[in-house]
Amino acid sequence: MFARRIVVVGTGYVGLTTGACLASLGHRVVCADINAEKIARLREGFVPILEPGLPELVAEGQAAGRLSFVVGAATAFAEDFSPEVVFLCVPTPMGPDGAADLSAVEHVAREVRDLLPPGCVIVHKSTVPVGTNARTGALLGRPDVPVVSNPEFLREGSAVHDFLNPDRIVVGSEAQDAAERVAALYSRLGAPTLLTDSASAELVKYAANCFLAMKLSYVNALAELCERLGADVHEVTDGMGHDRRIGQAFLAPGPGWGGSCLPKDTSALLRMSEGAGFDFPLLAACVQANDHTRDRMVDKIRSAAGGSLASARIGLLGLTFKAGTDDLRDSPALRVAEALLAEGAELTAYDPACPEPVAGFTDGISVEDDPLLCAKDADAIVVLTEWPQFRSLDWPALARAAARPVVVDTRNLLDPEVVRRAGLAWVGVGRS
Ligand code: UGA
């Protein structure tokens, strides 16, 4: 394998993981970000996100002289570095119309277009709509700079593991030679590698995330049906999951799916389909079903609290969008919390990864660093994130602290028998 000179623009979950992992594979990587404070802290070895293994890789890369951090994309193009590959890992959030907002990608492309050495390859790593390779190529106006799509499939909380043990590497471009050069960056990983055209690679990422979202909406709908028919959703999904065509993964019901990717990608694919004149009712229904799941959880909490949420004291266990991350973006837990607040509930929350209030996310919620304080005088205790440590809380103490001893377990995380023995009623999802 050739060690390449690589620039990674953007040091969020995707960019920082990509930079640190590529350095660990032997490449020389310069990571750039516009946030000067973040870069200063990264240089000191402080990794601002909860991602197992990442601080160690960042430290190793820096110590070996293979990984460095600079402020601003342009700074990465120092004369003595001359990158061969530039990864764009800047955010592509949901815009006001539901489509992906590409302004950060375009901004970086404009910033670097005159700095790119001839033959350097531009790689879209962030999730970008079909057509973005062509659009970036036109914006660069550099026929000597090929553009490649190489989507990431990293789950937050296991991003380093996923990067170094990929199920597949997808590289799409009309420039075959550039695509092969990008694929070769990962050759040490020995993963199945798929070389495709640009549009297909761009679509693979949306197709995969939207399929996962549909799997979850299906399971959440099944959970509701199980409640009506007297079945147990876990018995049902276990029975389904043994079929190797279906698999056991991604079959756990919950308060709805969320996070920084699935909601924005389902919305963006719907917009893309609309733009292509294609009606995609299956995907639209999957998104609607997710809103319905949230409403259903609110109904369960309202009933558990005695029929009204006005001035009800609700203790929330979990705020992050899933366990193992400190990310609050588009968290289903916060969507449930917002709906509870709208009905006049008073919320106290505990989350092991979010010990303090976070402006713009936990507004209106009293965030405590002790789960017992969530239970104090509560009309209902609600499990919203599947942190395993919630299983071994002092449930008898929580039961004594609560005004109304009931737990709504939106993740079916707890052992109902343990909770019941502690003196609380247990309300789960798709099982009784
Ligand atoms: C997701 C995809 O899983 C990654 O493959 C993809 O690379 C990433 O988006 C991305 O586009 O960057 P992530 O956002 O980290 O990863 O979250 P997931 O682990 O997929 O979970 C998404 C949501 O589904 C969470 O709210 C989670 O709690 C929920 N979920 C997941 C369930 O409710 N049940 C399950 O069985 C699994």
Tab-separated table of C-alpha atoms and ligand atoms in Angstrom:
chain	number	residue	atom	x	y	z
A	1	MET	CA	0.000	0.000	0.000
A	2	PHE	CA	1.210	3.507	-0.838
A	3	ALA	CA	1.094	5.966	2.042
A	4	ARG	CA	-0.762	8.964	0.636
A	5	ARG	CA	-0.848	12.625	1.607
A	6	ILE	CA	-4.428	13.367	2.611
A	7	VAL	CA	-6.373	16.436	3.705
A	8	VAL	CA	-9.623	15.922	5.624
A	9	VAL	CA	-11.847	19.005	5.794
A	10	GLY	CA	-14.207	18.977	8.789
A	11	THR	CA	-13.435	17.383	12.159
A	12	GLY	CA	-16.898	16.247	13.258
A	13	TYR	CA	-17.801	12.610	13.928
A	14	VAL	CA	-17.075	11.602	10.348
A	15	GLY	CA	-14.027	13.777	9.586
A	16	LEU	CA	-12.162	13.167	12.816
A	17	THR	CA	-12.754	9.418	12.663
A	18	THR	CA	-11.744	9.341	8.994
A	19	GLY	CA	-8.581	11.383	9.607
A	20	ALA	CA	-7.451	9.442	12.661
A	21	CYS	CA	-8.195	6.042	11.096
A	22	LEU	CA	-6.493	6.869	7.780
A	23	ALA	CA	-3.426	7.985	9.770
A	24	SER	CA	-3.535	4.682	11.654
A	25	LEU	CA	-3.433	2.903	8.279
A	26	GLY	CA	-0.127	4.650	7.559
A	27	HIS	CA	-1.226	7.707	5.561
A	28	ARG	CA	-0.121	11.278	6.310
A	29	VAL	CA	-3.216	13.250	7.213
A	30	VAL	CA	-3.869	16.940	7.831
A	31	CYS	CA	-7.312	17.624	9.335
A	32	ALA	CA	-8.759	21.099	8.869
A	33	ASP	CA	-11.662	22.798	10.591
A	34	ILE	CA	-12.912	26.389	10.769
A	35	ASN	CA	-13.366	26.096	14.549
A	36	ALA	CA	-10.020	27.388	15.915
A	37	GLU	CA	-10.808	26.435	19.508
A	38	LYS	CA	-11.605	22.869	18.531
A	39	ILE	CA	-8.354	22.592	16.563
A	40	ALA	CA	-6.346	23.997	19.489
A	41	ARG	CA	-7.883	21.395	21.797
A	42	LEU	CA	-7.363	18.543	19.303
A	43	ARG	CA	-3.688	19.505	19.084
A	44	GLU	CA	-3.558	19.060	22.865
A	45	GLY	CA	-5.088	15.613	22.422
A	46	PHE	CA	-8.603	16.505	23.595
A	47	VAL	CA	-11.277	14.736	21.534
A	48	PRO	CA	-14.586	16.605	21.933
A	49	ILE	CA	-16.905	13.648	21.217
A	50	LEU	CA	-17.605	10.360	22.964
A	51	GLU	CA	-16.199	7.797	20.529
A	52	PRO	CA	-14.399	4.728	21.883
A	53	GLY	CA	-10.815	4.362	20.617
A	54	LEU	CA	-10.715	7.780	18.950
A	55	PRO	CA	-8.631	9.651	21.570
A	56	GLU	CA	-6.035	6.867	21.436
A	57	LEU	CA	-5.832	6.982	17.609
A	58	VAL	CA	-5.575	10.779	17.605
A	59	ALA	CA	-2.725	10.634	20.138
A	60	GLU	CA	-0.930	7.848	18.249
A	61	GLY	CA	-1.246	9.642	14.910
A	62	GLN	CA	0.094	12.892	16.322
A	63	ALA	CA	2.974	11.168	18.122
A	64	ALA	CA	3.940	9.340	14.905
A	65	GLY	CA	3.865	12.635	12.955
A	66	ARG	CA	1.188	11.259	10.610
A	67	LEU	CA	-1.744	13.316	11.888
A	68	SER	CA	-1.938	17.077	12.333
A	69	PHE	CA	-4.621	19.714	12.726
A	70	VAL	CA	-4.929	23.133	11.123
A	71	VAL	CA	-7.463	25.956	11.171
A	72	GLY	CA	-9.195	26.466	7.812
A	73	ALA	CA	-9.125	24.274	4.707
A	74	ALA	CA	-6.761	26.608	2.822
A	75	THR	CA	-4.100	26.279	5.539
A	76	ALA	CA	-3.868	22.545	4.824
A	77	PHE	CA	-2.383	23.269	1.410
A	78	ALA	CA	1.085	24.227	2.613
A	79	GLU	CA	3.696	24.022	-0.184
A	80	ASP	CA	5.531	21.114	1.395
A	81	PHE	CA	2.413	18.972	1.862
A	82	SER	CA	0.673	18.950	-1.548
A	83	PRO	CA	-2.218	16.545	-0.875
A	84	GLU	CA	-3.058	13.713	-3.243
A	85	VAL	CA	-6.568	13.215	-1.840
A	86	VAL	CA	-8.933	15.713	-0.162
A	87	PHE	CA	-11.881	14.355	1.834
A	88	LEU	CA	-14.884	16.654	2.322
A	89	CYS	CA	-16.409	15.767	5.700
A	90	VAL	CA	-18.361	18.934	6.416
A	91	PRO	CA	-21.963	18.887	7.674
A	92	THR	CA	-24.839	18.412	5.215
A	93	PRO	CA	-27.787	19.139	7.521
A	94	MET	CA	-31.452	19.151	6.589
A	95	GLY	CA	-32.294	22.456	4.927
A	96	PRO	CA	-35.599	24.309	5.447
A	97	ASP	CA	-37.175	22.436	2.487
A	98	GLY	CA	-36.134	19.000	3.807
A	99	ALA	CA	-33.338	18.562	1.250
A	100	ALA	CA	-29.663	18.310	2.234
A	101	ASP	CA	-28.077	21.743	2.679
A	102	LEU	CA	-24.849	21.687	0.673
A	103	SER	CA	-23.636	25.186	1.504
A	104	ALA	CA	-20.695	23.947	3.607
A	105	VAL	CA	-19.552	21.576	0.831
A	106	GLU	CA	-19.794	24.375	-1.715
A	107	HIS	CA	-18.012	26.834	0.528
A	108	VAL	CA	-15.037	24.483	0.956
A	109	ALA	CA	-14.965	23.653	-2.769
A	110	ARG	CA	-14.717	27.377	-3.572
A	111	GLU	CA	-12.080	27.899	-0.904
A	112	VAL	CA	-9.751	25.169	-2.169
A	113	ARG	CA	-10.355	25.122	-5.932
A	114	ASP	CA	-7.298	27.180	-6.828
A	115	LEU	CA	-5.098	25.439	-4.270
A	116	LEU	CA	-5.631	21.833	-5.404
A	117	PRO	CA	-2.518	20.324	-6.986
A	118	PRO	CA	-3.142	18.851	-10.472
A	119	GLY	CA	-4.410	15.264	-10.263
A	120	CYS	CA	-5.505	15.607	-6.639
A	121	VAL	CA	-8.756	13.704	-5.969
A	122	ILE	CA	-11.718	15.320	-4.183
A	123	VAL	CA	-13.759	12.824	-2.150
A	124	HIS	CA	-17.264	13.352	-0.808
A	125	LYS	CA	-17.420	11.469	2.474
A	126	SER	CA	-20.375	13.347	3.932
A	127	THR	CA	-23.795	12.135	2.833
A	128	VAL	CA	-24.649	14.167	-0.256
A	129	PRO	CA	-27.534	13.914	-2.740
A	130	VAL	CA	-27.227	12.222	-6.092
A	131	GLY	CA	-25.626	14.645	-8.522
A	132	THR	CA	-23.237	16.239	-6.009
A	133	ASN	CA	-20.088	14.770	-7.617
A	134	ALA	CA	-21.050	16.428	-10.886
A	135	ARG	CA	-22.057	19.652	-9.131
A	136	THR	CA	-18.781	19.900	-7.193
A	137	GLY	CA	-16.845	19.120	-10.379
A	138	ALA	CA	-18.598	22.014	-12.150
A	139	LEU	CA	-18.043	24.331	-9.201
A	140	LEU	CA	-14.328	23.503	-9.064
A	141	GLY	CA	-13.949	24.063	-12.798
A	142	ARG	CA	-10.827	21.917	-12.674
A	143	PRO	CA	-10.888	19.121	-15.268
A	144	ASP	CA	-7.563	17.959	-13.789
A	145	VAL	CA	-9.217	17.277	-10.392
A	146	PRO	CA	-11.477	14.186	-10.368
A	147	VAL	CA	-14.390	14.005	-7.908
A	148	VAL	CA	-15.271	10.759	-6.154
A	149	SER	CA	-18.055	9.654	-3.811
A	150	ASN	CA	-16.978	7.421	-0.932
A	151	PRO	CA	-19.859	7.334	1.574
A	152	GLU	CA	-19.265	6.493	5.212
A	153	PHE	CA	-21.229	3.842	7.093
A	154	LEU	CA	-20.078	4.695	10.613
A	155	ARG	CA	-22.389	4.341	13.581
A	156	GLU	CA	-21.831	6.874	16.328
A	157	GLY	CA	-20.402	5.160	19.374
A	158	SER	CA	-18.643	2.516	17.270
A	159	ALA	CA	-17.287	4.687	14.472
A	160	VAL	CA	-13.631	3.639	14.858
A	161	HIS	CA	-14.579	-0.035	14.926
A	162	ASP	CA	-16.835	0.422	11.878
A	163	PHE	CA	-14.132	2.312	9.968
A	164	LEU	CA	-11.490	-0.332	10.592
A	165	ASN	CA	-13.867	-3.304	10.106
A	166	PRO	CA	-16.128	-2.193	7.265
A	167	ASP	CA	-18.804	-4.440	5.764
A	168	ARG	CA	-17.928	-2.813	2.439
A	169	ILE	CA	-16.133	0.119	0.860
A	170	VAL	CA	-18.121	1.956	-1.817
A	171	VAL	CA	-16.325	4.265	-4.235
A	172	GLY	CA	-18.167	5.912	-7.098
A	173	SER	CA	-16.888	8.111	-9.886
A	174	GLU	CA	-16.799	8.513	-13.631
A	175	ALA	CA	-13.006	8.766	-13.233
A	176	GLN	CA	-12.089	5.085	-12.839
A	177	ASP	CA	-8.434	5.727	-12.058
A	178	ALA	CA	-9.267	8.209	-9.269
A	179	ALA	CA	-11.812	5.781	-7.790
A	180	GLU	CA	-9.200	3.034	-7.714
A	181	ARG	CA	-6.736	5.361	-5.984
A	182	VAL	CA	-9.310	6.135	-3.289
A	183	ALA	CA	-10.210	2.453	-2.867
A	184	ALA	CA	-6.505	1.660	-2.459
A	185	LEU	CA	-6.344	3.902	0.638
A	186	TYR	CA	-8.285	1.164	2.440
A	187	SER	CA	-6.526	-1.864	0.934
A	188	ARG	CA	-5.089	-2.927	4.308
A	189	LEU	CA	-8.616	-3.442	5.624
A	190	GLY	CA	-9.318	-6.275	3.164
A	191	ALA	CA	-12.988	-5.303	2.868
A	192	PRO	CA	-15.222	-6.023	-0.139
A	193	THR	CA	-14.828	-3.006	-2.400
A	194	LEU	CA	-17.488	-1.838	-4.816
A	195	LEU	CA	-16.513	0.525	-7.618
A	196	THR	CA	-19.578	2.206	-9.087
A	197	ASP	CA	-20.676	5.236	-11.059
A	198	SER	CA	-21.159	8.479	-9.070
A	199	ALA	CA	-24.961	8.375	-8.830
A	200	SER	CA	-25.028	4.801	-7.532
A	201	ALA	CA	-22.453	5.437	-4.799
A	202	GLU	CA	-24.289	8.591	-3.753
A	203	LEU	CA	-27.562	6.663	-3.596
A	204	VAL	CA	-26.162	3.646	-1.705
A	205	LYS	CA	-25.797	5.695	1.464
A	206	TYR	CA	-29.370	7.019	1.396
A	207	ALA	CA	-30.724	3.631	0.360
A	208	ALA	CA	-29.001	1.940	3.319
A	209	ASN	CA	-30.013	4.492	5.975
A	210	CYS	CA	-33.600	4.673	4.717
A	211	PHE	CA	-33.858	0.896	4.680
A	212	LEU	CA	-32.702	0.831	8.314
A	213	ALA	CA	-35.306	3.480	9.164
A	214	MET	CA	-38.001	1.420	7.442
A	215	LYS	CA	-36.945	-1.669	9.375
A	216	LEU	CA	-37.371	0.292	12.616
A	217	SER	CA	-40.711	1.845	11.649
A	218	TYR	CA	-41.931	-1.637	10.759
A	219	VAL	CA	-40.841	-3.011	14.131
A	220	ASN	CA	-42.423	-0.099	15.997
A	221	ALA	CA	-45.686	-0.694	14.122
A	222	LEU	CA	-45.461	-4.415	14.907
A	223	ALA	CA	-45.022	-3.519	18.579
A	224	GLU	CA	-48.322	-1.642	18.509
A	225	LEU	CA	-50.011	-4.570	16.783
A	226	CYS	CA	-48.555	-6.950	19.378
A	227	GLU	CA	-50.178	-4.890	22.124
A	228	ARG	CA	-53.547	-5.185	20.403
A	229	LEU	CA	-53.245	-8.912	19.659
A	230	GLY	CA	-51.635	-9.956	22.933
A	231	ALA	CA	-48.317	-11.039	21.364
A	232	ASP	CA	-44.797	-10.236	22.585
A	233	VAL	CA	-42.801	-8.166	20.080
A	234	HIS	CA	-39.495	-9.693	21.202
A	235	GLU	CA	-40.749	-13.211	20.548
A	236	VAL	CA	-41.976	-12.050	17.160
A	237	THR	CA	-38.755	-10.253	16.112
A	238	ASP	CA	-36.648	-13.153	17.386
A	239	GLY	CA	-38.684	-15.485	15.236
A	240	MET	CA	-38.257	-13.157	12.270
A	241	GLY	CA	-34.574	-12.480	12.856
A	242	HIS	CA	-33.583	-16.150	12.656
A	243	ASP	CA	-34.368	-15.895	8.980
A	244	ARG	CA	-30.953	-14.986	7.583
A	245	ARG	CA	-32.566	-12.817	4.932
A	246	ILE	CA	-33.896	-10.613	7.732
A	247	GLY	CA	-31.247	-10.853	10.478
A	248	GLN	CA	-31.523	-9.977	14.176
A	249	ALA	CA	-30.011	-6.484	13.979
A	250	PHE	CA	-32.099	-3.315	14.089
A	251	LEU	CA	-35.232	-5.008	15.352
A	252	ALA	CA	-35.500	-3.410	18.805
A	253	PRO	CA	-38.636	-1.273	19.242
A	254	GLY	CA	-38.224	2.108	20.870
A	255	PRO	CA	-39.536	5.663	21.109
A	256	GLY	CA	-38.816	6.164	17.386
A	257	TRP	CA	-35.576	6.409	15.449
A	258	GLY	CA	-33.479	9.555	15.484
A	259	GLY	CA	-29.945	10.925	15.556
A	260	SER	CA	-28.066	13.136	13.172
A	261	CYS	CA	-28.441	10.809	10.166
A	262	LEU	CA	-31.635	8.769	9.769
A	263	PRO	CA	-34.094	11.703	10.026
A	264	LYS	CA	-32.165	13.965	7.652
A	265	ASP	CA	-31.442	11.171	5.175
A	266	THR	CA	-35.058	9.962	4.970
A	267	SER	CA	-36.151	13.552	4.428
A	268	ALA	CA	-33.456	14.159	1.801
A	269	LEU	CA	-34.289	10.966	-0.124
A	270	LEU	CA	-37.948	11.940	-0.169
A	271	ARG	CA	-37.014	15.339	-1.605
A	272	MET	CA	-34.664	13.719	-4.112
A	273	SER	CA	-37.413	11.326	-5.222
A	274	GLU	CA	-39.860	14.200	-5.543
A	275	GLY	CA	-37.312	16.107	-7.642
A	276	ALA	CA	-36.992	13.057	-9.881
A	277	GLY	CA	-40.775	12.880	-10.310
A	278	PHE	CA	-40.936	9.658	-8.306
A	279	ASP	CA	-43.615	9.129	-5.689
A	280	PHE	CA	-42.170	7.157	-2.744
A	281	PRO	CA	-45.186	6.520	-0.444
A	282	LEU	CA	-43.379	3.657	1.310
A	283	LEU	CA	-40.671	6.004	2.582
A	284	ALA	CA	-43.141	8.783	3.405
A	285	ALA	CA	-45.148	6.311	5.501
A	286	CYS	CA	-41.971	5.251	7.315
A	287	VAL	CA	-41.389	8.865	8.412
A	288	GLN	CA	-45.041	9.342	9.414
A	289	ALA	CA	-44.934	6.093	11.378
A	290	ASN	CA	-41.986	7.489	13.322
A	291	ASP	CA	-44.011	10.552	14.388
A	292	HIS	CA	-46.841	8.220	15.340
A	293	THR	CA	-44.455	6.166	17.508
A	294	ARG	CA	-43.471	9.306	19.405
A	295	ASP	CA	-47.134	10.233	19.914
A	296	ARG	CA	-47.853	6.716	21.122
A	297	MET	CA	-45.109	6.999	23.759
A	298	VAL	CA	-46.591	10.296	24.926
A	299	ASP	CA	-50.009	8.587	25.227
A	300	LYS	CA	-48.473	5.819	27.331
A	301	ILE	CA	-46.779	8.367	29.609
A	302	ARG	CA	-49.965	10.419	29.960
A	303	SER	CA	-51.975	7.339	30.980
A	304	ALA	CA	-49.250	6.207	33.369
A	305	ALA	CA	-49.246	9.660	34.994
A	306	GLY	CA	-52.968	9.418	35.685
A	307	GLY	CA	-54.565	10.758	32.502
A	308	SER	CA	-53.191	14.300	32.289
A	309	LEU	CA	-49.729	15.740	31.807
A	310	ALA	CA	-50.624	19.243	33.008
A	311	SER	CA	-48.275	19.903	35.971
A	312	ALA	CA	-47.378	16.193	36.054
A	313	ARG	CA	-43.821	15.574	37.254
A	314	ILE	CA	-42.109	13.214	34.857
A	315	GLY	CA	-38.629	11.766	35.434
A	316	LEU	CA	-36.746	10.997	32.225
A	317	LEU	CA	-33.976	8.413	32.108
A	318	GLY	CA	-31.899	9.121	29.010
A	319	LEU	CA	-31.650	12.102	26.670
A	320	THR	CA	-29.158	11.046	23.976
A	321	PHE	CA	-30.490	9.553	20.720
A	322	LYS	CA	-29.116	6.133	21.621
A	323	ALA	CA	-26.825	4.636	24.245
A	324	GLY	CA	-23.049	4.910	23.877
A	325	THR	CA	-23.052	8.463	22.519
A	326	ASP	CA	-23.318	11.949	23.990
A	327	ASP	CA	-25.081	13.209	20.860
A	328	LEU	CA	-28.414	14.940	21.446
A	329	ARG	CA	-29.091	15.879	17.828
A	330	ASP	CA	-32.573	14.841	16.721
A	331	SER	CA	-32.874	12.598	19.738
A	332	PRO	CA	-36.193	10.733	20.002
A	333	ALA	CA	-35.916	11.248	23.777
A	334	LEU	CA	-35.942	15.020	23.274
A	335	ARG	CA	-38.854	14.795	20.825
A	336	VAL	CA	-40.871	12.963	23.472
A	337	ALA	CA	-39.741	15.528	26.061
A	338	GLU	CA	-40.893	18.424	23.841
A	339	ALA	CA	-44.344	16.861	23.472
A	340	LEU	CA	-44.567	16.356	27.253
A	341	LEU	CA	-43.548	19.973	27.888
A	342	ALA	CA	-46.171	21.154	25.388
A	343	GLU	CA	-48.833	19.462	27.534
A	344	GLY	CA	-47.563	21.198	30.670
A	345	ALA	CA	-45.439	18.438	32.229
A	346	GLU	CA	-42.539	19.290	34.542
A	347	LEU	CA	-39.482	17.333	33.448
A	348	THR	CA	-36.427	16.191	35.365
A	349	ALA	CA	-33.878	14.149	33.441
A	350	TYR	CA	-30.793	12.037	34.038
A	351	ASP	CA	-28.411	10.862	31.309
A	352	PRO	CA	-24.964	9.391	32.016
A	353	ALA	CA	-23.459	11.187	28.998
A	354	CYS	CA	-25.223	14.497	29.555
A	355	PRO	CA	-24.709	15.517	33.181
A	356	GLU	CA	-25.529	19.195	32.618
A	357	PRO	CA	-28.121	21.213	30.692
A	358	VAL	CA	-27.231	21.873	27.051
A	359	ALA	CA	-28.665	25.099	25.642
A	360	GLY	CA	-30.839	24.585	22.598
A	361	PHE	CA	-31.410	20.935	23.450
A	362	THR	CA	-32.503	20.499	27.073
A	363	ASP	CA	-34.292	23.847	27.488
A	364	GLY	CA	-37.218	23.506	29.860
A	365	ILE	CA	-35.854	20.268	31.332
A	366	SER	CA	-34.183	20.173	34.703
A	367	VAL	CA	-31.065	18.043	34.096
A	368	GLU	CA	-29.697	16.252	37.170
A	369	ASP	CA	-26.595	14.145	37.696
A	370	ASP	CA	-28.371	11.634	39.932
A	371	PRO	CA	-31.119	9.265	38.694
A	372	LEU	CA	-32.759	9.322	42.118
A	373	LEU	CA	-33.571	13.016	41.667
A	374	CYS	CA	-35.507	12.096	38.502
A	375	ALA	CA	-37.714	9.794	40.495
A	376	LYS	CA	-38.354	12.297	43.311
A	377	ASP	CA	-42.108	12.976	43.507
A	378	ALA	CA	-42.480	11.702	39.953
A	379	ASP	CA	-45.883	10.894	38.510
A	380	ALA	CA	-44.076	8.584	36.072
A	381	ILE	CA	-40.494	7.527	35.418
A	382	VAL	CA	-39.727	7.100	31.711
A	383	VAL	CA	-36.808	5.201	30.146
A	384	LEU	CA	-36.020	6.885	26.831
A	385	THR	CA	-32.445	5.809	26.012
A	386	GLU	CA	-31.193	2.228	26.290
A	387	TRP	CA	-28.213	2.893	28.610
A	388	PRO	CA	-27.476	-0.581	30.083
A	389	GLN	CA	-26.652	0.902	33.490
A	390	PHE	CA	-30.331	1.798	33.959
A	391	ARG	CA	-30.995	-1.914	34.465
A	392	SER	CA	-29.025	-1.917	37.690
A	393	LEU	CA	-30.320	1.302	39.238
A	394	ASP	CA	-31.532	1.065	42.827
A	395	TRP	CA	-35.128	0.489	41.725
A	396	PRO	CA	-36.530	0.078	45.260
A	397	ALA	CA	-35.080	3.524	46.111
A	398	LEU	CA	-36.566	5.025	42.940
A	399	ALA	CA	-39.924	3.444	43.805
A	400	ARG	CA	-39.833	5.006	47.287
A	401	ALA	CA	-38.953	8.436	45.855
A	402	ALA	CA	-41.740	8.455	43.246
A	403	ALA	CA	-45.183	9.920	43.926
A	404	ARG	CA	-46.768	7.384	41.585
A	405	PRO	CA	-44.684	4.208	41.257
A	406	VAL	CA	-44.753	3.490	37.533
A	407	VAL	CA	-42.065	3.126	34.859
A	408	VAL	CA	-42.762	3.609	31.166
A	409	ASP	CA	-39.959	1.685	29.483
A	410	THR	CA	-39.991	2.894	25.863
A	411	ARG	CA	-36.972	0.684	25.040
A	412	ASN	CA	-38.078	-2.511	26.848
A	413	LEU	CA	-34.705	-2.200	28.530
A	414	LEU	CA	-35.563	-3.246	32.065
A	415	ASP	CA	-36.411	-6.649	33.459
A	416	PRO	CA	-40.121	-6.171	34.275
A	417	GLU	CA	-39.854	-8.607	37.184
A	418	VAL	CA	-37.040	-6.613	38.838
A	419	VAL	CA	-39.024	-3.405	38.483
A	420	ARG	CA	-42.243	-4.971	39.753
A	421	ARG	CA	-40.482	-6.529	42.736
A	422	ALA	CA	-39.166	-3.048	43.554
A	423	GLY	CA	-42.785	-1.898	43.830
A	424	LEU	CA	-43.280	-0.156	40.482
A	425	ALA	CA	-45.737	-0.876	37.711
A	426	TRP	CA	-43.941	-1.557	34.401
A	427	VAL	CA	-45.308	-0.339	31.075
A	428	GLY	CA	-43.332	-1.524	28.047
A	429	VAL	CA	-43.701	-1.507	24.285
A	430	GLY	CA	-45.274	-4.410	22.394
A	431	ARG	CA	-45.319	-6.708	25.404
A	432	SER	CA	-46.927	-6.800	28.804
B	1	UGA	C1	-26.673	5.530	11.273
B	1	UGA	C2	-26.384	4.237	10.495
B	1	UGA	O1	-26.656	3.099	11.318
B	1	UGA	C3	-24.916	4.201	10.056
B	1	UGA	O2	-24.694	3.041	9.251
B	1	UGA	C4	-24.638	5.456	9.200
B	1	UGA	O3	-23.304	5.504	8.746
B	1	UGA	C5	-24.914	6.691	10.066
B	1	UGA	O4	-26.301	6.663	10.476
B	1	UGA	C6	-24.640	7.904	9.219
B	1	UGA	O5	-25.398	8.142	8.265
B	1	UGA	O6	-23.627	8.568	9.421
B	1	UGA	P1	-26.249	6.375	13.772
B	1	UGA	O7	-26.878	7.663	13.377
B	1	UGA	O8	-25.009	6.384	14.584
B	1	UGA	O9	-25.904	5.488	12.472
B	1	UGA	O10	-27.381	5.602	14.586
B	1	UGA	P2	-27.995	4.122	14.598
B	1	UGA	O11	-27.182	3.223	15.415
B	1	UGA	O12	-28.319	3.714	13.203
B	1	UGA	O13	-29.374	4.400	15.375
B	1	UGA	C7	-30.364	5.257	14.788
B	1	UGA	C8	-31.604	5.292	15.640
B	1	UGA	O14	-32.297	4.054	15.602
B	1	UGA	C9	-31.352	5.586	17.126
B	1	UGA	O15	-32.332	6.487	17.582
B	1	UGA	C10	-31.491	4.214	17.772
B	1	UGA	O16	-31.859	4.259	19.120
B	1	UGA	C11	-32.597	3.612	16.919
B	1	UGA	N1	-32.619	2.136	16.940
B	1	UGA	C12	-31.586	1.413	16.426
B	1	UGA	C13	-33.734	1.483	17.461
B	1	UGA	O17	-34.712	2.127	17.925
B	1	UGA	N2	-33.758	0.122	17.464
B	1	UGA	C14	-32.737	-0.620	16.954
B	1	UGA	O18	-32.825	-1.871	16.967
B	1	UGA	C15	-31.622	0.045	16.439
